Amino acid sequence: MGLGLWLRTGLLMAFLTGLLMAIGYVLGSETGMLFAFMFALFMNFFSYWYSDRIVLTWYKARIVEEEEAPELYEIVRGLAQEAGIPTPRIAIVPTDIPNAFATGRNPEHAVVAVTQGLLRILNRDELEGVIAHELSHIKNRDVLIQTLAAVMAGAIIMVARWAGWMLWLGGFGGRDRDESAGGALGAILLIVLAPIAAMLIQMAISRAREYLADETGAKISGKPWALARALEKIEYYVSRKPLKDGNPATAHMFIVNPFKGVSFAELFSTHPPTYKRIERLRRIAENMGIAF
């Protein structure tokens, strides 16, 4: 793992630790801060080792064996060999909304997840384009920071919502007037901090990583036009039926933001506009001497 990735990962974990300690102080002074620090250490450790399982669980994704999806395994194995990385495990997400993502802490512990809807609407060439894009995130070592960011932002949002419920139910009323007012103000600040988690994700995972994955994927598959067509199809379906049941903190992990049309999720959007990605793929195809 390169120095840049270690630095980004460390900064992300440090931010979560500091934020949770601040939350603990607001809710319980020094004692609360100590408990928050211990919780943050646990979250950092747990997120690093098990964040991929958490994300898969959020979407009820199931790891499939080769006999269940032989063609999909054939595609993934061939493209992984072309990319020079180990063949990742494959998971299928039980939703008709077409999309895909990769997760895991490194290429040796990676998973490529595709939805049932994606398998239904794409032909083999287009599916190869999407899989190559996701393998590019694994090859470029994007998956660790993407997965950690999703889990950590989700934790921040959960705590902010919990604080909001405490405020609504009068959970800060057991102390004297000044402390109660301070606790209520702190809870309001915590609710506001949830969008800051989204800003962190935008800083940690730049849009350039999506462009890079498109370019690398196009070279791995040799079919930039197929990825472009797949992006058009996914964008079409997602714009008409965005995902409602998932976690907006994971939006950056998908090949196309699945929460389009959900205003809160726009805070988490790190994807360049699809038409710009297609334009870049067109230029990549021209440079490769391939008809688009």
PDB file of C-alpha atoms in Angstrom:
ATOM      1  CA  MET A   1       0.000   0.000   0.000  1.00  0.00           C
ATOM      2  CA  GLY A   2       1.529   3.297  -1.113  1.00  0.00           C
ATOM      3  CA  LEU A   3       2.345   6.227   1.159  1.00  0.00           C
ATOM      4  CA  GLY A   4      -0.455   8.328  -0.323  1.00  0.00           C
ATOM      5  CA  LEU A   5      -3.091   5.714   0.476  1.00  0.00           C
ATOM      6  CA  TRP A   6      -1.746   5.237   3.997  1.00  0.00           C
ATOM      7  CA  LEU A   7      -1.909   8.998   4.489  1.00  0.00           C
ATOM      8  CA  ARG A   8      -5.481   9.303   3.233  1.00  0.00           C
ATOM      9  CA  THR A   9      -6.570   6.320   5.321  1.00  0.00           C
ATOM     10  CA  GLY A  10      -4.864   7.684   8.429  1.00  0.00           C
ATOM     11  CA  LEU A  11      -6.445  11.105   7.997  1.00  0.00           C
ATOM     12  CA  LEU A  12      -9.872   9.554   7.597  1.00  0.00           C
ATOM     13  CA  MET A  13      -9.475   7.488  10.774  1.00  0.00           C
ATOM     14  CA  ALA A  14      -8.095  10.475  12.693  1.00  0.00           C
ATOM     15  CA  PHE A  15     -11.054  12.591  11.606  1.00  0.00           C
ATOM     16  CA  LEU A  16     -13.525   9.965  12.812  1.00  0.00           C
ATOM     17  CA  THR A  17     -11.709   9.623  16.133  1.00  0.00           C
ATOM     18  CA  GLY A  18     -11.676  13.383  16.728  1.00  0.00           C
ATOM     19  CA  LEU A  19     -15.304  13.786  15.704  1.00  0.00           C
ATOM     20  CA  LEU A  20     -16.522  10.978  17.948  1.00  0.00           C
ATOM     21  CA  MET A  21     -14.506  12.373  20.867  1.00  0.00           C
ATOM     22  CA  ALA A  22     -16.143  15.751  20.310  1.00  0.00           C
ATOM     23  CA  ILE A  23     -19.547  14.078  20.275  1.00  0.00           C
ATOM     24  CA  GLY A  24     -18.698  12.241  23.488  1.00  0.00           C
ATOM     25  CA  TYR A  25     -17.662  15.478  25.172  1.00  0.00           C
ATOM     26  CA  VAL A  26     -20.892  17.223  24.172  1.00  0.00           C
ATOM     27  CA  LEU A  27     -23.025  14.350  25.439  1.00  0.00           C
ATOM     28  CA  GLY A  28     -21.036  13.408  28.558  1.00  0.00           C
ATOM     29  CA  SER A  29     -18.138  15.776  29.217  1.00  0.00           C
ATOM     30  CA  GLU A  30     -14.773  14.126  29.982  1.00  0.00           C
ATOM     31  CA  THR A  31     -16.294  10.725  30.734  1.00  0.00           C
ATOM     32  CA  GLY A  32     -18.228  10.764  27.505  1.00  0.00           C
ATOM     33  CA  MET A  33     -15.109  11.771  25.606  1.00  0.00           C
ATOM     34  CA  LEU A  34     -13.185   8.841  27.092  1.00  0.00           C
ATOM     35  CA  PHE A  35     -15.889   6.375  26.117  1.00  0.00           C
ATOM     36  CA  ALA A  36     -16.057   7.944  22.647  1.00  0.00           C
ATOM     37  CA  PHE A  37     -12.289   7.546  22.264  1.00  0.00           C
ATOM     38  CA  MET A  38     -12.522   3.862  23.150  1.00  0.00           C
ATOM     39  CA  PHE A  39     -15.425   3.449  20.728  1.00  0.00           C
ATOM     40  CA  ALA A  40     -13.448   5.223  17.999  1.00  0.00           C
ATOM     41  CA  LEU A  41     -10.492   2.877  18.478  1.00  0.00           C
ATOM     42  CA  PHE A  42     -12.844  -0.067  18.169  1.00  0.00           C
ATOM     43  CA  MET A  43     -14.472   1.429  15.067  1.00  0.00           C
ATOM     44  CA  ASN A  44     -11.114   2.071  13.415  1.00  0.00           C
ATOM     45  CA  PHE A  45      -9.965  -1.500  13.995  1.00  0.00           C
ATOM     46  CA  PHE A  46     -13.302  -3.053  13.105  1.00  0.00           C
ATOM     47  CA  SER A  47     -13.773  -0.928   9.986  1.00  0.00           C
ATOM     48  CA  TYR A  48     -10.338  -1.785   8.611  1.00  0.00           C
ATOM     49  CA  TRP A  49     -10.812  -5.538   8.939  1.00  0.00           C
ATOM     50  CA  TYR A  50     -14.561  -5.969   8.423  1.00  0.00           C
ATOM     51  CA  SER A  51     -15.865  -2.930   6.542  1.00  0.00           C
ATOM     52  CA  ASP A  52     -16.340  -4.966   3.352  1.00  0.00           C
ATOM     53  CA  ARG A  53     -18.626  -7.391   5.188  1.00  0.00           C
ATOM     54  CA  ILE A  54     -20.586  -4.479   6.632  1.00  0.00           C
ATOM     55  CA  VAL A  55     -21.192  -2.971   3.194  1.00  0.00           C
ATOM     56  CA  LEU A  56     -22.223  -6.312   1.716  1.00  0.00           C
ATOM     57  CA  THR A  57     -24.605  -6.845   4.628  1.00  0.00           C
ATOM     58  CA  TRP A  58     -26.198  -3.428   4.106  1.00  0.00           C
ATOM     59  CA  TYR A  59     -27.224  -4.514   0.607  1.00  0.00           C
ATOM     60  CA  LYS A  60     -27.962  -8.157   1.446  1.00  0.00           C
ATOM     61  CA  ALA A  61     -25.293  -9.130  -1.086  1.00  0.00           C
ATOM     62  CA  ARG A  62     -24.517 -12.833  -1.266  1.00  0.00           C
ATOM     63  CA  ILE A  63     -21.159 -14.312  -2.241  1.00  0.00           C
ATOM     64  CA  VAL A  64     -21.760 -16.763  -5.086  1.00  0.00           C
ATOM     65  CA  GLU A  65     -19.708 -19.769  -6.130  1.00  0.00           C
ATOM     66  CA  GLU A  66     -18.568 -20.441  -9.683  1.00  0.00           C
ATOM     67  CA  GLU A  67     -21.196 -23.118 -10.354  1.00  0.00           C
ATOM     68  CA  GLU A  68     -23.916 -20.552  -9.618  1.00  0.00           C
ATOM     69  CA  ALA A  69     -22.599 -17.932 -12.062  1.00  0.00           C
ATOM     70  CA  PRO A  70     -20.104 -19.575 -14.419  1.00  0.00           C
ATOM     71  CA  GLU A  71     -20.216 -16.871 -17.119  1.00  0.00           C
ATOM     72  CA  LEU A  72     -19.762 -14.085 -14.572  1.00  0.00           C
ATOM     73  CA  TYR A  73     -16.801 -15.908 -13.036  1.00  0.00           C
ATOM     74  CA  GLU A  74     -15.308 -16.431 -16.486  1.00  0.00           C
ATOM     75  CA  ILE A  75     -15.516 -12.700 -17.170  1.00  0.00           C
ATOM     76  CA  VAL A  76     -14.089 -11.665 -13.801  1.00  0.00           C
ATOM     77  CA  ARG A  77     -11.273 -14.216 -13.911  1.00  0.00           C
ATOM     78  CA  GLY A  78     -10.194 -13.241 -17.427  1.00  0.00           C
ATOM     79  CA  LEU A  79     -10.243  -9.503 -16.721  1.00  0.00           C
ATOM     80  CA  ALA A  80      -8.486  -9.916 -13.357  1.00  0.00           C
ATOM     81  CA  GLN A  81      -5.714 -11.826 -15.120  1.00  0.00           C
ATOM     82  CA  GLU A  82      -5.479  -9.026 -17.682  1.00  0.00           C
ATOM     83  CA  ALA A  83      -5.300  -6.481 -14.852  1.00  0.00           C
ATOM     84  CA  GLY A  84      -2.628  -8.461 -13.029  1.00  0.00           C
ATOM     85  CA  ILE A  85      -4.560  -8.877  -9.769  1.00  0.00           C
ATOM     86  CA  PRO A  86      -5.961 -11.924  -7.928  1.00  0.00           C
ATOM     87  CA  THR A  87      -9.461 -12.972  -8.941  1.00  0.00           C
ATOM     88  CA  PRO A  88     -11.804 -11.332  -6.409  1.00  0.00           C
ATOM     89  CA  ARG A  89     -14.821 -12.977  -4.894  1.00  0.00           C
ATOM     90  CA  ILE A  90     -18.140 -12.208  -6.551  1.00  0.00           C
ATOM     91  CA  ALA A  91     -21.349 -11.122  -4.830  1.00  0.00           C
ATOM     92  CA  ILE A  92     -24.825 -10.553  -6.219  1.00  0.00           C
ATOM     93  CA  VAL A  93     -27.097  -7.869  -4.774  1.00  0.00           C
ATOM     94  CA  PRO A  94     -30.814  -8.796  -4.840  1.00  0.00           C
ATOM     95  CA  THR A  95     -32.236  -5.672  -6.490  1.00  0.00           C
ATOM     96  CA  ASP A  96     -33.537  -4.937  -9.979  1.00  0.00           C
ATOM     97  CA  ILE A  97     -31.797  -1.544 -10.005  1.00  0.00           C
ATOM     98  CA  PRO A  98     -28.684  -1.990 -12.180  1.00  0.00           C
ATOM     99  CA  ASN A  99     -25.364  -1.102 -10.554  1.00  0.00           C
ATOM    100  CA  ALA A 100     -22.055  -2.494  -9.314  1.00  0.00           C
ATOM    101  CA  PHE A 101     -19.354  -1.774  -6.757  1.00  0.00           C
ATOM    102  CA  ALA A 102     -16.097  -3.189  -5.414  1.00  0.00           C
ATOM    103  CA  THR A 103     -15.123  -3.483  -1.770  1.00  0.00           C
ATOM    104  CA  GLY A 104     -12.335  -4.907   0.383  1.00  0.00           C
ATOM    105  CA  ARG A 105      -9.151  -3.703   2.048  1.00  0.00           C
ATOM    106  CA  ASN A 106      -6.732  -4.874  -0.685  1.00  0.00           C
ATOM    107  CA  PRO A 107      -6.635  -6.904  -3.929  1.00  0.00           C
ATOM    108  CA  GLU A 108      -6.171 -10.130  -1.967  1.00  0.00           C
ATOM    109  CA  HIS A 109      -9.398  -9.542   0.002  1.00  0.00           C
ATOM    110  CA  ALA A 110     -11.575  -7.859  -2.610  1.00  0.00           C
ATOM    111  CA  VAL A 111     -15.158  -8.458  -3.680  1.00  0.00           C
ATOM    112  CA  VAL A 112     -16.907  -7.341  -6.849  1.00  0.00           C
ATOM    113  CA  ALA A 113     -20.652  -6.975  -6.327  1.00  0.00           C
ATOM    114  CA  VAL A 114     -23.196  -6.678  -9.139  1.00  0.00           C
ATOM    115  CA  THR A 115     -26.952  -6.343  -8.903  1.00  0.00           C
ATOM    116  CA  GLN A 116     -29.457  -8.694 -10.456  1.00  0.00           C
ATOM    117  CA  GLY A 117     -30.704  -5.748 -12.499  1.00  0.00           C
ATOM    118  CA  LEU A 118     -27.246  -5.193 -13.983  1.00  0.00           C
ATOM    119  CA  LEU A 119     -27.014  -8.814 -15.122  1.00  0.00           C
ATOM    120  CA  ARG A 120     -30.457  -8.488 -16.662  1.00  0.00           C
ATOM    121  CA  ILE A 121     -29.975  -5.353 -18.802  1.00  0.00           C
ATOM    122  CA  LEU A 122     -26.341  -5.609 -19.981  1.00  0.00           C
ATOM    123  CA  ASN A 123     -24.943  -7.777 -22.737  1.00  0.00           C
ATOM    124  CA  ARG A 124     -21.580  -9.525 -22.263  1.00  0.00           C
ATOM    125  CA  ASP A 125     -19.450  -6.720 -23.718  1.00  0.00           C
ATOM    126  CA  GLU A 126     -21.139  -4.110 -21.507  1.00  0.00           C
ATOM    127  CA  LEU A 127     -20.807  -6.333 -18.460  1.00  0.00           C
ATOM    128  CA  GLU A 128     -17.104  -6.740 -19.205  1.00  0.00           C
ATOM    129  CA  GLY A 129     -16.798  -2.946 -19.332  1.00  0.00           C
ATOM    130  CA  VAL A 130     -18.416  -2.562 -15.897  1.00  0.00           C
ATOM    131  CA  ILE A 131     -16.409  -5.392 -14.325  1.00  0.00           C
ATOM    132  CA  ALA A 132     -13.177  -3.942 -15.731  1.00  0.00           C
ATOM    133  CA  HIS A 133     -14.049  -0.584 -14.153  1.00  0.00           C
ATOM    134  CA  GLU A 134     -14.560  -2.200 -10.746  1.00  0.00           C
ATOM    135  CA  LEU A 135     -11.373  -4.232 -11.077  1.00  0.00           C
ATOM    136  CA  SER A 136      -9.596  -0.958 -11.821  1.00  0.00           C
ATOM    137  CA  HIS A 137     -10.656   0.383  -8.426  1.00  0.00           C
ATOM    138  CA  ILE A 138      -9.118  -2.742  -6.904  1.00  0.00           C
ATOM    139  CA  LYS A 139      -5.957  -2.463  -9.015  1.00  0.00           C
ATOM    140  CA  ASN A 140      -5.623   1.272  -8.236  1.00  0.00           C
ATOM    141  CA  ARG A 141      -6.080   0.585  -4.492  1.00  0.00           C
ATOM    142  CA  ASP A 142      -9.206   2.734  -4.228  1.00  0.00           C
ATOM    143  CA  VAL A 143     -11.355   0.129  -2.488  1.00  0.00           C
ATOM    144  CA  LEU A 144      -9.877   0.486   1.008  1.00  0.00           C
ATOM    145  CA  ILE A 145     -10.516   4.209   1.315  1.00  0.00           C
ATOM    146  CA  GLN A 146     -13.915   3.869  -0.387  1.00  0.00           C
ATOM    147  CA  THR A 147     -15.079   1.137   1.973  1.00  0.00           C
ATOM    148  CA  LEU A 148     -13.720   2.792   5.122  1.00  0.00           C
ATOM    149  CA  ALA A 149     -15.312   6.090   4.141  1.00  0.00           C
ATOM    150  CA  ALA A 150     -18.686   4.421   3.650  1.00  0.00           C
ATOM    151  CA  VAL A 151     -18.670   2.697   7.046  1.00  0.00           C
ATOM    152  CA  MET A 152     -17.311   5.685   8.940  1.00  0.00           C
ATOM    153  CA  ALA A 153     -19.678   8.180   7.366  1.00  0.00           C
ATOM    154  CA  GLY A 154     -22.526   5.793   8.126  1.00  0.00           C
ATOM    155  CA  ALA A 155     -21.472   5.719  11.793  1.00  0.00           C
ATOM    156  CA  ILE A 156     -21.362   9.509  11.954  1.00  0.00           C
ATOM    157  CA  ILE A 157     -24.826   9.776  10.442  1.00  0.00           C
ATOM    158  CA  MET A 158     -26.154   7.205  12.913  1.00  0.00           C
ATOM    159  CA  VAL A 159     -24.773   9.140  15.880  1.00  0.00           C
ATOM    160  CA  ALA A 160     -26.143  12.408  14.512  1.00  0.00           C
ATOM    161  CA  ARG A 161     -29.596  10.887  14.146  1.00  0.00           C
ATOM    162  CA  TRP A 162     -29.395   9.460  17.664  1.00  0.00           C
ATOM    163  CA  ALA A 163     -28.506  12.905  19.004  1.00  0.00           C
ATOM    164  CA  GLY A 164     -31.426  14.359  17.075  1.00  0.00           C
ATOM    165  CA  TRP A 165     -33.819  11.894  18.717  1.00  0.00           C
ATOM    166  CA  MET A 166     -32.382  12.739  22.132  1.00  0.00           C
ATOM    167  CA  LEU A 167     -33.009  16.401  21.455  1.00  0.00           C
ATOM    168  CA  TRP A 168     -36.552  15.709  20.231  1.00  0.00           C
ATOM    169  CA  LEU A 169     -37.389  13.575  23.269  1.00  0.00           C
ATOM    170  CA  GLY A 170     -35.833  16.006  25.728  1.00  0.00           C
ATOM    171  CA  GLY A 171     -32.914  13.756  26.582  1.00  0.00           C
ATOM    172  CA  PHE A 172     -30.806  16.687  27.775  1.00  0.00           C
ATOM    173  CA  GLY A 173     -33.261  17.875  30.400  1.00  0.00           C
ATOM    174  CA  GLY A 174     -31.904  15.998  33.409  1.00  0.00           C
ATOM    175  CA  ARG A 175     -29.237  18.576  34.254  1.00  0.00           C
ATOM    176  CA  ASP A 176     -29.421  22.192  35.319  1.00  0.00           C
ATOM    177  CA  ARG A 177     -30.713  24.785  32.936  1.00  0.00           C
ATOM    178  CA  ASP A 178     -27.372  25.946  31.552  1.00  0.00           C
ATOM    179  CA  GLU A 179     -26.084  22.402  30.999  1.00  0.00           C
ATOM    180  CA  SER A 180     -29.364  21.357  29.420  1.00  0.00           C
ATOM    181  CA  ALA A 181     -29.231  24.281  27.002  1.00  0.00           C
ATOM    182  CA  GLY A 182     -25.616  23.487  26.200  1.00  0.00           C
ATOM    183  CA  GLY A 183     -26.460  19.835  25.575  1.00  0.00           C
ATOM    184  CA  ALA A 184     -29.306  20.761  23.261  1.00  0.00           C
ATOM    185  CA  LEU A 185     -27.050  23.136  21.337  1.00  0.00           C
ATOM    186  CA  GLY A 186     -24.429  20.394  21.097  1.00  0.00           C
ATOM    187  CA  ALA A 187     -27.011  17.972  19.723  1.00  0.00           C
ATOM    188  CA  ILE A 188     -28.016  20.488  17.072  1.00  0.00           C
ATOM    189  CA  LEU A 189     -24.371  20.847  16.106  1.00  0.00           C
ATOM    190  CA  LEU A 190     -24.049  17.072  15.837  1.00  0.00           C
ATOM    191  CA  ILE A 191     -27.001  16.945  13.472  1.00  0.00           C
ATOM    192  CA  VAL A 192     -25.264  19.546  11.317  1.00  0.00           C
ATOM    193  CA  LEU A 193     -22.035  17.507  11.379  1.00  0.00           C
ATOM    194  CA  ALA A 194     -23.545  14.710   9.269  1.00  0.00           C
ATOM    195  CA  PRO A 195     -23.067  16.672   6.010  1.00  0.00           C
ATOM    196  CA  ILE A 196     -19.466  17.278   7.061  1.00  0.00           C
ATOM    197  CA  ALA A 197     -18.969  13.525   6.804  1.00  0.00           C
ATOM    198  CA  ALA A 198     -20.094  13.810   3.209  1.00  0.00           C
ATOM    199  CA  MET A 199     -17.629  16.633   2.611  1.00  0.00           C
ATOM    200  CA  LEU A 200     -14.911  14.393   4.024  1.00  0.00           C
ATOM    201  CA  ILE A 201     -15.800  11.693   1.537  1.00  0.00           C
ATOM    202  CA  GLN A 202     -15.673  14.205  -1.296  1.00  0.00           C
ATOM    203  CA  MET A 203     -12.202  15.277  -0.184  1.00  0.00           C
ATOM    204  CA  ALA A 204     -10.948  11.732   0.396  1.00  0.00           C
ATOM    205  CA  ILE A 205     -12.297  10.272  -2.812  1.00  0.00           C
ATOM    206  CA  SER A 206     -11.906  12.687  -5.672  1.00  0.00           C
ATOM    207  CA  ARG A 207     -13.826  12.490  -8.905  1.00  0.00           C
ATOM    208  CA  ALA A 208     -10.512  11.908 -10.614  1.00  0.00           C
ATOM    209  CA  ARG A 209     -10.558   8.349  -9.211  1.00  0.00           C
ATOM    210  CA  GLU A 210     -13.703   7.583 -11.225  1.00  0.00           C
ATOM    211  CA  TYR A 211     -12.141   8.980 -14.385  1.00  0.00           C
ATOM    212  CA  LEU A 212      -9.015   6.929 -13.698  1.00  0.00           C
ATOM    213  CA  ALA A 213     -11.079   3.761 -13.158  1.00  0.00           C
ATOM    214  CA  ASP A 214     -12.919   4.404 -16.441  1.00  0.00           C
ATOM    215  CA  GLU A 215      -9.632   4.821 -18.291  1.00  0.00           C
ATOM    216  CA  THR A 216      -7.929   1.840 -16.657  1.00  0.00           C
ATOM    217  CA  GLY A 217     -11.040  -0.299 -17.143  1.00  0.00           C
ATOM    218  CA  ALA A 218     -11.257   0.636 -20.808  1.00  0.00           C
ATOM    219  CA  LYS A 219      -7.654  -0.491 -21.309  1.00  0.00           C
ATOM    220  CA  ILE A 220      -8.159  -3.723 -19.360  1.00  0.00           C
ATOM    221  CA  SER A 221     -11.255  -4.751 -21.331  1.00  0.00           C
ATOM    222  CA  GLY A 222     -10.207  -3.125 -24.608  1.00  0.00           C
ATOM    223  CA  LYS A 223     -13.838  -2.023 -24.993  1.00  0.00           C
ATOM    224  CA  PRO A 224     -14.291   1.630 -23.979  1.00  0.00           C
ATOM    225  CA  TRP A 225     -17.451   1.829 -26.076  1.00  0.00           C
ATOM    226  CA  ALA A 226     -18.985  -1.044 -24.079  1.00  0.00           C
ATOM    227  CA  LEU A 227     -18.384   0.741 -20.768  1.00  0.00           C
ATOM    228  CA  ALA A 228     -19.903   3.913 -22.239  1.00  0.00           C
ATOM    229  CA  ARG A 229     -23.052   2.062 -23.300  1.00  0.00           C
ATOM    230  CA  ALA A 230     -23.278   0.405 -19.894  1.00  0.00           C
ATOM    231  CA  LEU A 231     -23.015   3.785 -18.160  1.00  0.00           C
ATOM    232  CA  GLU A 232     -25.806   5.144 -20.362  1.00  0.00           C
ATOM    233  CA  LYS A 233     -28.076   2.224 -19.493  1.00  0.00           C
ATOM    234  CA  ILE A 234     -27.360   2.364 -15.762  1.00  0.00           C
ATOM    235  CA  GLU A 235     -27.868   6.135 -15.687  1.00  0.00           C
ATOM    236  CA  TYR A 236     -31.200   5.753 -17.501  1.00  0.00           C
ATOM    237  CA  TYR A 237     -32.566   3.218 -15.022  1.00  0.00           C
ATOM    238  CA  VAL A 238     -31.186   4.893 -11.901  1.00  0.00           C
ATOM    239  CA  SER A 239     -32.562   8.315 -12.855  1.00  0.00           C
ATOM    240  CA  ARG A 240     -36.048   6.826 -13.152  1.00  0.00           C
ATOM    241  CA  LYS A 241     -35.909   4.526 -10.154  1.00  0.00           C
ATOM    242  CA  PRO A 242     -33.247   5.560  -7.630  1.00  0.00           C
ATOM    243  CA  LEU A 243     -32.320   3.259  -4.791  1.00  0.00           C
ATOM    244  CA  LYS A 244     -34.419   3.983  -1.696  1.00  0.00           C
ATOM    245  CA  ASP A 245     -33.374   1.372   0.840  1.00  0.00           C
ATOM    246  CA  GLY A 246     -29.590   1.647   0.810  1.00  0.00           C
ATOM    247  CA  ASN A 247     -27.172   3.801   2.784  1.00  0.00           C
ATOM    248  CA  PRO A 248     -26.394   7.167   1.105  1.00  0.00           C
ATOM    249  CA  ALA A 249     -22.933   7.074   2.683  1.00  0.00           C
ATOM    250  CA  THR A 250     -22.050   4.332   0.175  1.00  0.00           C
ATOM    251  CA  ALA A 251     -23.048   6.302  -2.936  1.00  0.00           C
ATOM    252  CA  HIS A 252     -19.419   6.874  -3.953  1.00  0.00           C
ATOM    253  CA  MET A 253     -18.759   3.114  -4.107  1.00  0.00           C
ATOM    254  CA  PHE A 254     -21.131   2.416  -6.999  1.00  0.00           C
ATOM    255  CA  ILE A 255     -20.231   2.838 -10.652  1.00  0.00           C
ATOM    256  CA  VAL A 256     -23.170   5.281 -10.936  1.00  0.00           C
ATOM    257  CA  ASN A 257     -24.678   7.067  -7.930  1.00  0.00           C
ATOM    258  CA  PRO A 258     -27.731   4.891  -7.138  1.00  0.00           C
ATOM    259  CA  PHE A 259     -29.429   7.573  -5.037  1.00  0.00           C
ATOM    260  CA  LYS A 260     -29.953  10.106  -7.815  1.00  0.00           C
ATOM    261  CA  GLY A 261     -32.993  12.215  -7.136  1.00  0.00           C
ATOM    262  CA  VAL A 262     -32.609  11.837  -3.367  1.00  0.00           C
ATOM    263  CA  SER A 263     -31.553  15.302  -2.233  1.00  0.00           C
ATOM    264  CA  PHE A 264     -29.635  14.149   0.876  1.00  0.00           C
ATOM    265  CA  ALA A 265     -27.578  11.751  -1.216  1.00  0.00           C
ATOM    266  CA  GLU A 266     -26.380  14.555  -3.472  1.00  0.00           C
ATOM    267  CA  LEU A 267     -24.084  15.594  -0.611  1.00  0.00           C
ATOM    268  CA  PHE A 268     -22.297  12.288  -1.036  1.00  0.00           C
ATOM    269  CA  SER A 269     -22.018  12.367  -4.815  1.00  0.00           C
ATOM    270  CA  THR A 270     -18.414  12.027  -5.917  1.00  0.00           C
ATOM    271  CA  HIS A 271     -19.241  10.906  -9.445  1.00  0.00           C
ATOM    272  CA  PRO A 272     -18.546  13.095 -12.438  1.00  0.00           C
ATOM    273  CA  PRO A 273     -21.551  13.620 -14.741  1.00  0.00           C
ATOM    274  CA  THR A 274     -22.109  10.508 -16.826  1.00  0.00           C
ATOM    275  CA  TYR A 275     -22.041  12.411 -20.110  1.00  0.00           C
ATOM    276  CA  LYS A 276     -18.564  13.711 -19.283  1.00  0.00           C
ATOM    277  CA  ARG A 277     -17.381  10.199 -18.525  1.00  0.00           C
ATOM    278  CA  ILE A 278     -18.735   9.041 -21.887  1.00  0.00           C
ATOM    279  CA  GLU A 279     -16.996  11.920 -23.661  1.00  0.00           C
ATOM    280  CA  ARG A 280     -13.690  10.920 -22.066  1.00  0.00           C
ATOM    281  CA  LEU A 281     -14.270   7.286 -23.025  1.00  0.00           C
ATOM    282  CA  ARG A 282     -14.837   8.415 -26.599  1.00  0.00           C
ATOM    283  CA  ARG A 283     -11.453  10.163 -26.609  1.00  0.00           C
ATOM    284  CA  ILE A 284      -9.814   7.123 -25.018  1.00  0.00           C
ATOM    285  CA  ALA A 285     -11.277   4.937 -27.783  1.00  0.00           C
ATOM    286  CA  GLU A 286      -9.900   7.305 -30.428  1.00  0.00           C
ATOM    287  CA  ASN A 287      -6.444   7.182 -28.828  1.00  0.00           C
ATOM    288  CA  MET A 288      -6.661   3.387 -28.778  1.00  0.00           C
ATOM    289  CA  GLY A 289      -7.661   3.360 -32.455  1.00  0.00           C
ATOM    290  CA  ILE A 290     -11.038   1.767 -31.664  1.00  0.00           C
ATOM    291  CA  ALA A 291     -14.270   2.773 -33.352  1.00  0.00           C
ATOM    292  CA  PHE A 292     -16.764   4.109 -30.829  1.00  0.00           C
TER     293      PHE A 292
END
